[in-house]
Short mmCIF file of C-alpha atoms in Angstrom, two decimals:
data_model
loop_
_atom_site.label_atom_id
_atom_site.label_comp_id
_atom_site.label_asym_id
_atom_site.label_seq_id
_atom_site.Cartn_x
_atom_site.Cartn_y
_atom_site.Cartn_z
CA MET U 1 -13.53 6.93 14.37
CA LEU U 2 -11.60 5.25 11.56
CA ILE U 3 -11.03 1.49 11.19
CA ALA U 4 -7.82 0.48 9.39
CA VAL U 5 -7.13 -3.05 8.11
CA VAL U 6 -3.44 -3.67 7.40
CA GLY U 7 -1.03 -6.51 6.67
CA ALA U 8 1.17 -8.01 4.01
CA THR U 9 -0.14 -8.77 0.56
CA GLY U 10 -2.02 -12.05 0.37
CA THR U 11 -3.19 -12.11 4.00
CA GLY U 12 -6.89 -11.49 3.31
CA LYS U 13 -7.36 -7.80 4.05
CA SER U 14 -10.12 -7.26 1.48
CA GLY U 15 -12.16 -10.15 2.86
CA LEU U 16 -11.80 -8.93 6.44
CA SER U 17 -12.82 -5.40 5.49
CA LEU U 18 -15.98 -6.74 3.84
CA ASP U 19 -16.73 -8.89 6.88
CA ILE U 20 -16.35 -5.85 9.15
CA ALA U 21 -18.70 -3.86 6.95
CA ALA U 22 -21.21 -6.71 7.13
CA ARG U 23 -21.04 -6.82 10.95
CA LEU U 24 -21.54 -3.07 11.10
CA ALA U 25 -24.54 -3.40 8.79
CA ASP U 26 -25.98 -6.01 11.15
CA ALA U 27 -25.62 -3.41 13.92
CA GLY U 28 -27.43 -0.83 11.82
CA ARG U 29 -24.35 1.12 10.68
CA ALA U 30 -23.38 1.61 7.07
CA ALA U 31 -19.70 1.32 6.14
CA GLU U 32 -17.61 2.36 3.15
CA ILE U 33 -14.12 1.19 2.20
CA VAL U 34 -11.16 3.42 1.29
CA ASN U 35 -8.33 1.84 -0.69
CA ALA U 36 -4.75 2.16 0.61
CA ASP U 37 -2.96 0.08 -2.03
CA ALA U 38 -0.85 2.35 -4.23
CA SER U 39 -1.07 0.17 -7.34
CA GLN U 40 -4.85 -0.16 -7.12
CA LEU U 41 -5.13 3.60 -7.64
CA TYR U 42 -4.52 2.93 -11.35
CA ARG U 43 -7.29 2.29 -13.85
CA GLY U 44 -6.85 -0.99 -15.68
CA MET U 45 -4.28 -2.43 -13.27
CA ASP U 46 -6.56 -5.16 -11.98
CA ILE U 47 -5.09 -8.65 -12.36
CA GLY U 48 -1.58 -7.76 -11.21
CA THR U 49 -2.85 -5.89 -8.14
CA ALA U 50 -5.50 -8.44 -7.10
CA LYS U 51 -8.06 -5.65 -7.23
CA LEU U 52 -11.42 -6.84 -5.92
CA PRO U 53 -13.92 -7.03 -8.82
CA VAL U 54 -17.05 -4.92 -8.45
CA THR U 55 -19.15 -8.10 -8.36
CA ASP U 56 -17.25 -9.25 -5.24
CA ARG U 57 -17.66 -6.03 -3.25
CA ARG U 58 -21.01 -7.09 -1.76
CA GLY U 59 -22.60 -3.80 -2.74
CA ILE U 60 -20.30 -1.87 -0.39
CA ARG U 61 -19.08 1.45 -1.70
CA HIS U 62 -15.32 1.60 -2.37
CA HIS U 63 -13.20 4.73 -2.76
CA LEU U 64 -9.84 5.61 -4.35
CA LEU U 65 -9.78 2.76 -6.81
CA ASP U 66 -9.17 3.47 -10.52
CA MET U 67 -8.49 7.18 -9.99
CA LEU U 68 -5.20 7.51 -11.94
CA ASP U 69 -4.15 6.88 -15.53
CA VAL U 70 -1.09 4.66 -15.92
CA THR U 71 0.86 7.69 -17.16
CA ASP U 72 0.18 9.58 -13.90
CA GLU U 73 2.73 9.65 -11.10
CA ALA U 74 1.43 8.49 -7.74
CA SER U 75 2.11 10.88 -4.86
CA VAL U 76 1.73 10.00 -1.18
CA ALA U 77 0.93 13.64 -0.39
CA ASP U 78 -1.84 13.71 -3.01
CA TYR U 79 -3.12 10.39 -1.75
CA GLN U 80 -3.22 11.62 1.84
CA ARG U 81 -5.40 14.57 0.86
CA ALA U 82 -7.74 12.42 -1.23
CA ALA U 83 -8.06 9.70 1.41
CA ARG U 84 -8.73 12.10 4.26
CA THR U 85 -11.31 13.94 2.17
CA ALA U 86 -13.04 10.63 1.37
CA ILE U 87 -13.00 9.64 5.05
CA ASP U 88 -14.49 12.96 6.14
CA GLU U 89 -17.23 12.69 3.52
CA ILE U 90 -18.04 9.11 4.57
CA ARG U 91 -18.46 10.23 8.17
CA GLN U 92 -20.64 13.15 7.08
CA ARG U 93 -22.96 10.57 5.51
CA GLY U 94 -23.17 8.80 8.86
CA ALA U 95 -21.19 5.79 7.67
CA VAL U 96 -18.06 4.16 9.09
CA PRO U 97 -14.85 4.54 7.01
CA ILE U 98 -12.67 1.44 6.70
CA LEU U 99 -9.15 2.06 5.35
CA VAL U 100 -7.74 -1.08 3.71
CA GLY U 101 -4.37 -1.71 2.14
CA GLY U 102 -0.79 -2.83 2.37
CA SER U 103 1.14 0.22 1.14
CA GLY U 104 2.75 1.15 4.44
CA LEU U 105 3.60 4.79 3.83
CA TYR U 106 0.17 5.42 2.30
CA VAL U 107 -1.59 3.95 5.34
CA SER U 108 0.67 5.83 7.76
CA SER U 109 0.15 9.12 5.93
CA VAL U 110 -3.58 8.86 6.60
CA ILE U 111 -3.88 7.44 10.10
CA TYR U 112 -1.02 9.34 11.76
CA ASP U 113 -0.71 13.08 12.32
CA PHE U 114 1.74 14.06 9.60
CA GLN U 115 2.38 17.02 7.32
CA PHE U 116 4.46 16.49 4.19
CA PRO U 117 7.39 18.85 3.61
CA GLY U 118 7.20 20.99 0.50
CA THR U 119 9.39 20.61 -2.55
CA ASP U 120 12.21 22.59 -4.16
CA PRO U 121 12.06 22.31 -7.98
CA VAL U 122 15.73 23.25 -8.39
CA VAL U 123 16.98 20.67 -5.89
CA ARG U 124 14.59 18.04 -7.26
CA ALA U 125 15.69 18.63 -10.86
CA ARG U 126 19.38 18.38 -9.93
CA LEU U 127 18.88 15.13 -8.04
CA GLU U 128 16.73 13.62 -10.79
CA ALA U 129 19.38 14.48 -13.36
CA GLU U 130 21.96 12.77 -11.19
CA LEU U 131 19.68 9.75 -10.88
CA LEU U 132 19.41 9.49 -14.67
CA GLU U 133 23.13 9.86 -15.13
CA ALA U 134 24.48 7.68 -12.33
CA GLY U 135 21.56 5.43 -11.40
CA PRO U 136 20.12 4.88 -7.93
CA GLY U 137 23.22 3.23 -6.43
CA THR U 138 25.23 6.41 -5.95
CA LEU U 139 22.28 8.29 -4.47
CA ALA U 140 21.39 5.33 -2.25
CA ARG U 141 24.90 5.27 -0.79
CA ARG U 142 24.70 9.01 -0.11
CA LEU U 143 21.35 8.58 1.63
CA ALA U 144 22.77 5.73 3.73
CA GLU U 145 25.48 8.08 4.98
CA LEU U 146 23.06 10.92 5.73
CA ASP U 147 20.12 8.91 7.07
CA PRO U 148 20.64 5.15 7.53
CA GLN U 149 17.08 4.69 8.82
CA ALA U 150 15.52 6.20 5.72
CA ALA U 151 17.92 4.32 3.44
CA ALA U 152 16.97 1.00 5.04
CA ALA U 153 13.25 1.76 4.78
CA ILE U 154 13.40 2.84 1.13
CA GLY U 155 15.88 0.29 -0.17
CA PRO U 156 18.63 0.78 -2.78
CA HIS U 157 16.53 0.52 -5.95
CA ASN U 158 13.64 2.97 -5.51
CA GLY U 159 15.24 5.96 -7.22
CA ARG U 160 12.16 8.18 -6.97
CA ARG U 161 11.88 7.84 -3.20
CA ILE U 162 15.66 8.15 -2.73
CA VAL U 163 15.56 11.45 -4.62
CA ARG U 164 12.68 12.65 -2.45
CA ALA U 165 14.51 11.74 0.75
CA LEU U 166 17.67 13.56 -0.33
CA GLU U 167 15.60 16.56 -1.39
CA VAL U 168 13.95 16.82 2.04
CA ILE U 169 17.30 16.41 3.80
CA GLU U 170 18.82 19.20 1.72
CA MET U 171 15.80 21.47 2.24
CA THR U 172 15.38 20.96 5.99
CA GLY U 173 18.87 20.05 7.16
CA GLU U 174 17.29 17.16 9.08
CA PRO U 175 17.16 13.40 8.46
CA PHE U 176 14.34 12.33 6.19
CA GLY U 177 13.38 9.77 8.82
CA SER U 178 12.33 12.61 11.09
CA GLY U 179 9.75 13.53 8.47
CA LEU U 180 8.12 10.11 8.35
CA PRO U 181 4.71 9.77 9.98
CA ASP U 182 4.90 9.87 13.78
CA GLU U 183 3.30 6.66 15.02
CA SER U 184 2.54 8.15 18.44
CA ALA U 185 -0.34 10.42 17.42
CA TYR U 186 -3.37 9.55 15.32
CA TRP U 187 -4.88 12.03 12.88
CA THR U 188 -8.30 10.88 14.09
CA PRO U 189 -9.38 8.18 16.59
CA THR U 190 -8.41 4.94 14.86
CA THR U 191 -8.73 1.21 15.47
CA VAL U 192 -6.06 -0.77 13.61
CA LEU U 193 -6.63 -4.43 12.76
CA GLY U 194 -3.76 -6.46 11.34
CA LEU U 195 -3.63 -9.78 9.51
CA GLN U 196 -0.62 -12.09 9.54
CA VAL U 197 0.10 -15.50 8.11
CA PRO U 198 2.97 -17.88 8.99
CA ARG U 199 5.92 -17.20 6.71
CA ALA U 200 5.99 -20.59 4.97
CA GLU U 201 2.27 -20.47 4.22
CA LEU U 202 2.46 -16.87 3.03
CA VAL U 203 5.31 -17.67 0.62
CA GLU U 204 3.33 -20.55 -0.86
CA ARG U 205 0.26 -18.36 -1.15
CA LEU U 206 2.14 -15.51 -2.83
CA ASP U 207 3.94 -17.78 -5.29
CA GLU U 208 0.62 -19.29 -6.33
CA ARG U 209 -0.94 -15.82 -6.65
CA VAL U 210 1.79 -14.83 -9.12
CA ARG U 211 1.26 -17.97 -11.18
CA MET U 212 -2.47 -17.21 -11.23
CA MET U 213 -1.75 -13.67 -12.43
CA TRP U 214 -0.08 -15.03 -15.55
CA SER U 215 -2.67 -17.74 -16.17
CA GLY U 216 -5.43 -15.21 -15.48
CA GLY U 217 -4.46 -12.85 -18.29
CA LEU U 218 -1.84 -10.47 -16.91
CA LEU U 219 0.04 -10.31 -20.21
CA ALA U 220 -3.10 -9.27 -22.09
CA GLU U 221 -3.85 -6.67 -19.43
CA VAL U 222 -0.32 -5.24 -19.63
CA GLU U 223 -0.32 -5.25 -23.44
CA ALA U 224 -3.53 -3.20 -23.42
CA LEU U 225 -2.07 -0.80 -20.84
CA MET U 226 1.07 -0.38 -22.93
CA GLY U 227 -1.22 0.99 -25.62
CA GLN U 228 -2.37 3.56 -23.05
CA GLY U 229 1.18 4.65 -22.25
CA LEU U 230 2.07 2.32 -19.38
CA GLU U 231 5.78 2.43 -20.21
CA ARG U 232 5.77 6.21 -19.82
CA GLY U 233 4.34 5.91 -16.32
CA VAL U 234 6.97 6.67 -13.69
CA THR U 235 5.30 4.59 -10.98
CA ALA U 236 2.82 2.30 -12.73
CA SER U 237 5.40 0.74 -15.06
CA ARG U 238 7.59 -0.20 -12.09
CA ALA U 239 4.87 -2.04 -10.18
CA ILE U 240 5.80 -5.61 -9.28
CA GLY U 241 4.59 -7.95 -12.00
CA TYR U 242 3.93 -5.18 -14.50
CA SER U 243 7.61 -4.43 -15.03
CA GLN U 244 8.32 -8.13 -15.55
CA ALA U 245 5.35 -8.54 -17.91
CA ILE U 246 6.58 -5.58 -19.98
CA ALA U 247 10.00 -7.21 -20.25
CA GLN U 248 8.44 -10.49 -21.33
CA LEU U 249 6.32 -8.77 -23.98
CA HIS U 250 9.48 -7.09 -25.32
CA GLY U 251 11.17 -10.48 -25.44
CA THR U 252 14.01 -9.58 -23.09
CA ILE U 253 13.04 -12.34 -20.63
CA GLY U 254 10.98 -15.51 -20.92
CA GLN U 255 7.78 -16.25 -19.07
CA ALA U 256 9.40 -18.55 -16.52
CA GLU U 257 11.94 -15.87 -15.60
CA ALA U 258 9.25 -13.18 -15.47
CA ILE U 259 7.22 -15.28 -13.03
CA GLU U 260 10.25 -16.14 -10.90
CA GLN U 261 11.34 -12.50 -10.68
CA THR U 262 7.83 -11.42 -9.71
CA GLN U 263 7.61 -14.12 -7.06
CA ALA U 264 10.96 -13.11 -5.54
CA LEU U 265 10.06 -9.40 -5.53
CA THR U 266 6.63 -10.12 -4.05
CA ARG U 267 8.15 -12.15 -1.24
CA ARG U 268 10.64 -9.36 -0.52
CA TYR U 269 7.87 -6.76 -0.54
CA ALA U 270 5.79 -8.84 1.87
CA ARG U 271 8.73 -8.99 4.30
CA ARG U 272 8.96 -5.19 4.24
CA GLN U 273 5.23 -4.91 4.83
CA VAL U 274 5.41 -7.21 7.84
CA GLY U 275 8.22 -5.14 9.34
CA TRP U 276 6.41 -1.87 8.65
CA PHE U 277 3.07 -2.81 10.18
CA ARG U 278 4.56 -4.58 13.19
CA ARG U 279 5.67 -1.13 14.37
CA TYR U 280 2.08 0.07 14.68
CA PRO U 281 1.26 0.34 18.39
CA GLY U 282 -2.06 -0.95 19.70
CA THR U 283 -2.83 -3.11 16.66
CA THR U 284 -5.21 -6.04 17.17
CA TRP U 285 -3.71 -8.94 15.24
CA PHE U 286 -5.70 -11.71 13.60
CA ALA U 287 -4.40 -14.93 12.08
CA GLY U 288 -5.05 -14.42 8.39
CA GLY U 289 -6.14 -17.82 7.21
CA ALA U 290 -3.41 -19.93 8.82
CA ALA U 291 -3.65 -23.57 7.84
CA GLU U 292 -4.85 -26.05 10.43
CA GLY U 293 -2.03 -27.06 12.74
CA VAL U 294 0.13 -24.11 11.72
CA ALA U 295 0.97 -21.70 14.50
CA ALA U 296 0.07 -18.08 13.88
CA GLU U 297 -0.05 -15.12 16.22
CA GLY U 298 -3.47 -13.60 16.74
CA GLU U 299 -7.01 -14.88 17.02
CA GLN U 300 -8.67 -16.56 14.07
CA VAL U 301 -11.03 -14.21 12.24
CA SER U 302 -14.66 -14.87 13.17
CA ALA U 303 -17.87 -12.89 13.52
CA ALA U 304 -17.50 -13.02 17.31
CA ALA U 305 -13.89 -11.78 17.15
CA ILE U 306 -14.87 -8.90 14.86
CA ASP U 307 -17.76 -7.98 17.16
CA ARG U 308 -15.42 -7.81 20.16
CA VAL U 309 -13.05 -5.48 18.32
CA LEU U 310 -15.89 -3.24 17.18
CA ALA U 311 -17.27 -3.11 20.70
CA ALA U 312 -13.83 -2.15 22.03
CA ALA U 313 -13.60 0.54 19.33
CA ASP U 314 -16.64 2.22 20.94
CA LEU U 315 -19.03 2.81 18.07
CA ALA U 316 -20.38 5.82 19.91
CA THR U 317 -17.22 7.70 18.89
CA ILE U 318 -17.25 6.51 15.30
CA ASP U 319 -18.53 9.84 14.02
CA GLU U 320 -15.79 11.84 15.73
#
């Protein structure tokens, strides 16, 4: 059995995962947490990713944090292998694995039965050259014609994922969307818990989080990472907040604009996360810290609510 905690950024997933681990400990079962946030894979990217400090992890073992240098390129296929290996090893120790994160494709790649298509270096090189020459717009329009579903999911600005989608389409002759994780079959028995917050409250929470990133030392963190090659990183340098901080440090935008851009991109990303995770069938939804008097779907998180979900998950099958 695998427990997955999902939801948009800022909804309280880390806290819920720790509470679940505590309830399992009360029942005599150890638990370990597996990260499913793509940006938290990177060493040194702490403030801008809201990575939980070691001192706040309540002594619970965490996996797949700080495993990449900022110059490394993140790969969903590589992540899938690493996460599934970690989950298998956790179960071999007799503990319960808890997968936690908001990177939708990363979560889906682990919990659903899915095999990634291979790659064709010649096709990939040609498409990447076209991306450099023409920018993502031309490739995005081509993808929209070939596979509107994939184009909508990826968006018009993520050149790396657009290239990958076009590569798979050219290799297989099938829409890239047909190669996305099938949400009808789990890789292993899984209980999915979701957190959601009313839109207005979430926007306020996210905007404040971004302001706290800057006041909490994001610029100093990014400046140090630039010395480690952050700007050469294909994925790390494009992370929300980090790209804007780099621009501010170069003097191309001011701090107010950097914060505003990061807030807008964070809000947009949260909307995509909500849409992605709402597709997951059988998810038990909790109200992630909704303010008093504010309507939110799902039961408020409590020890009793967590216990009911764990009982329904059938702990007897947790080692399967």
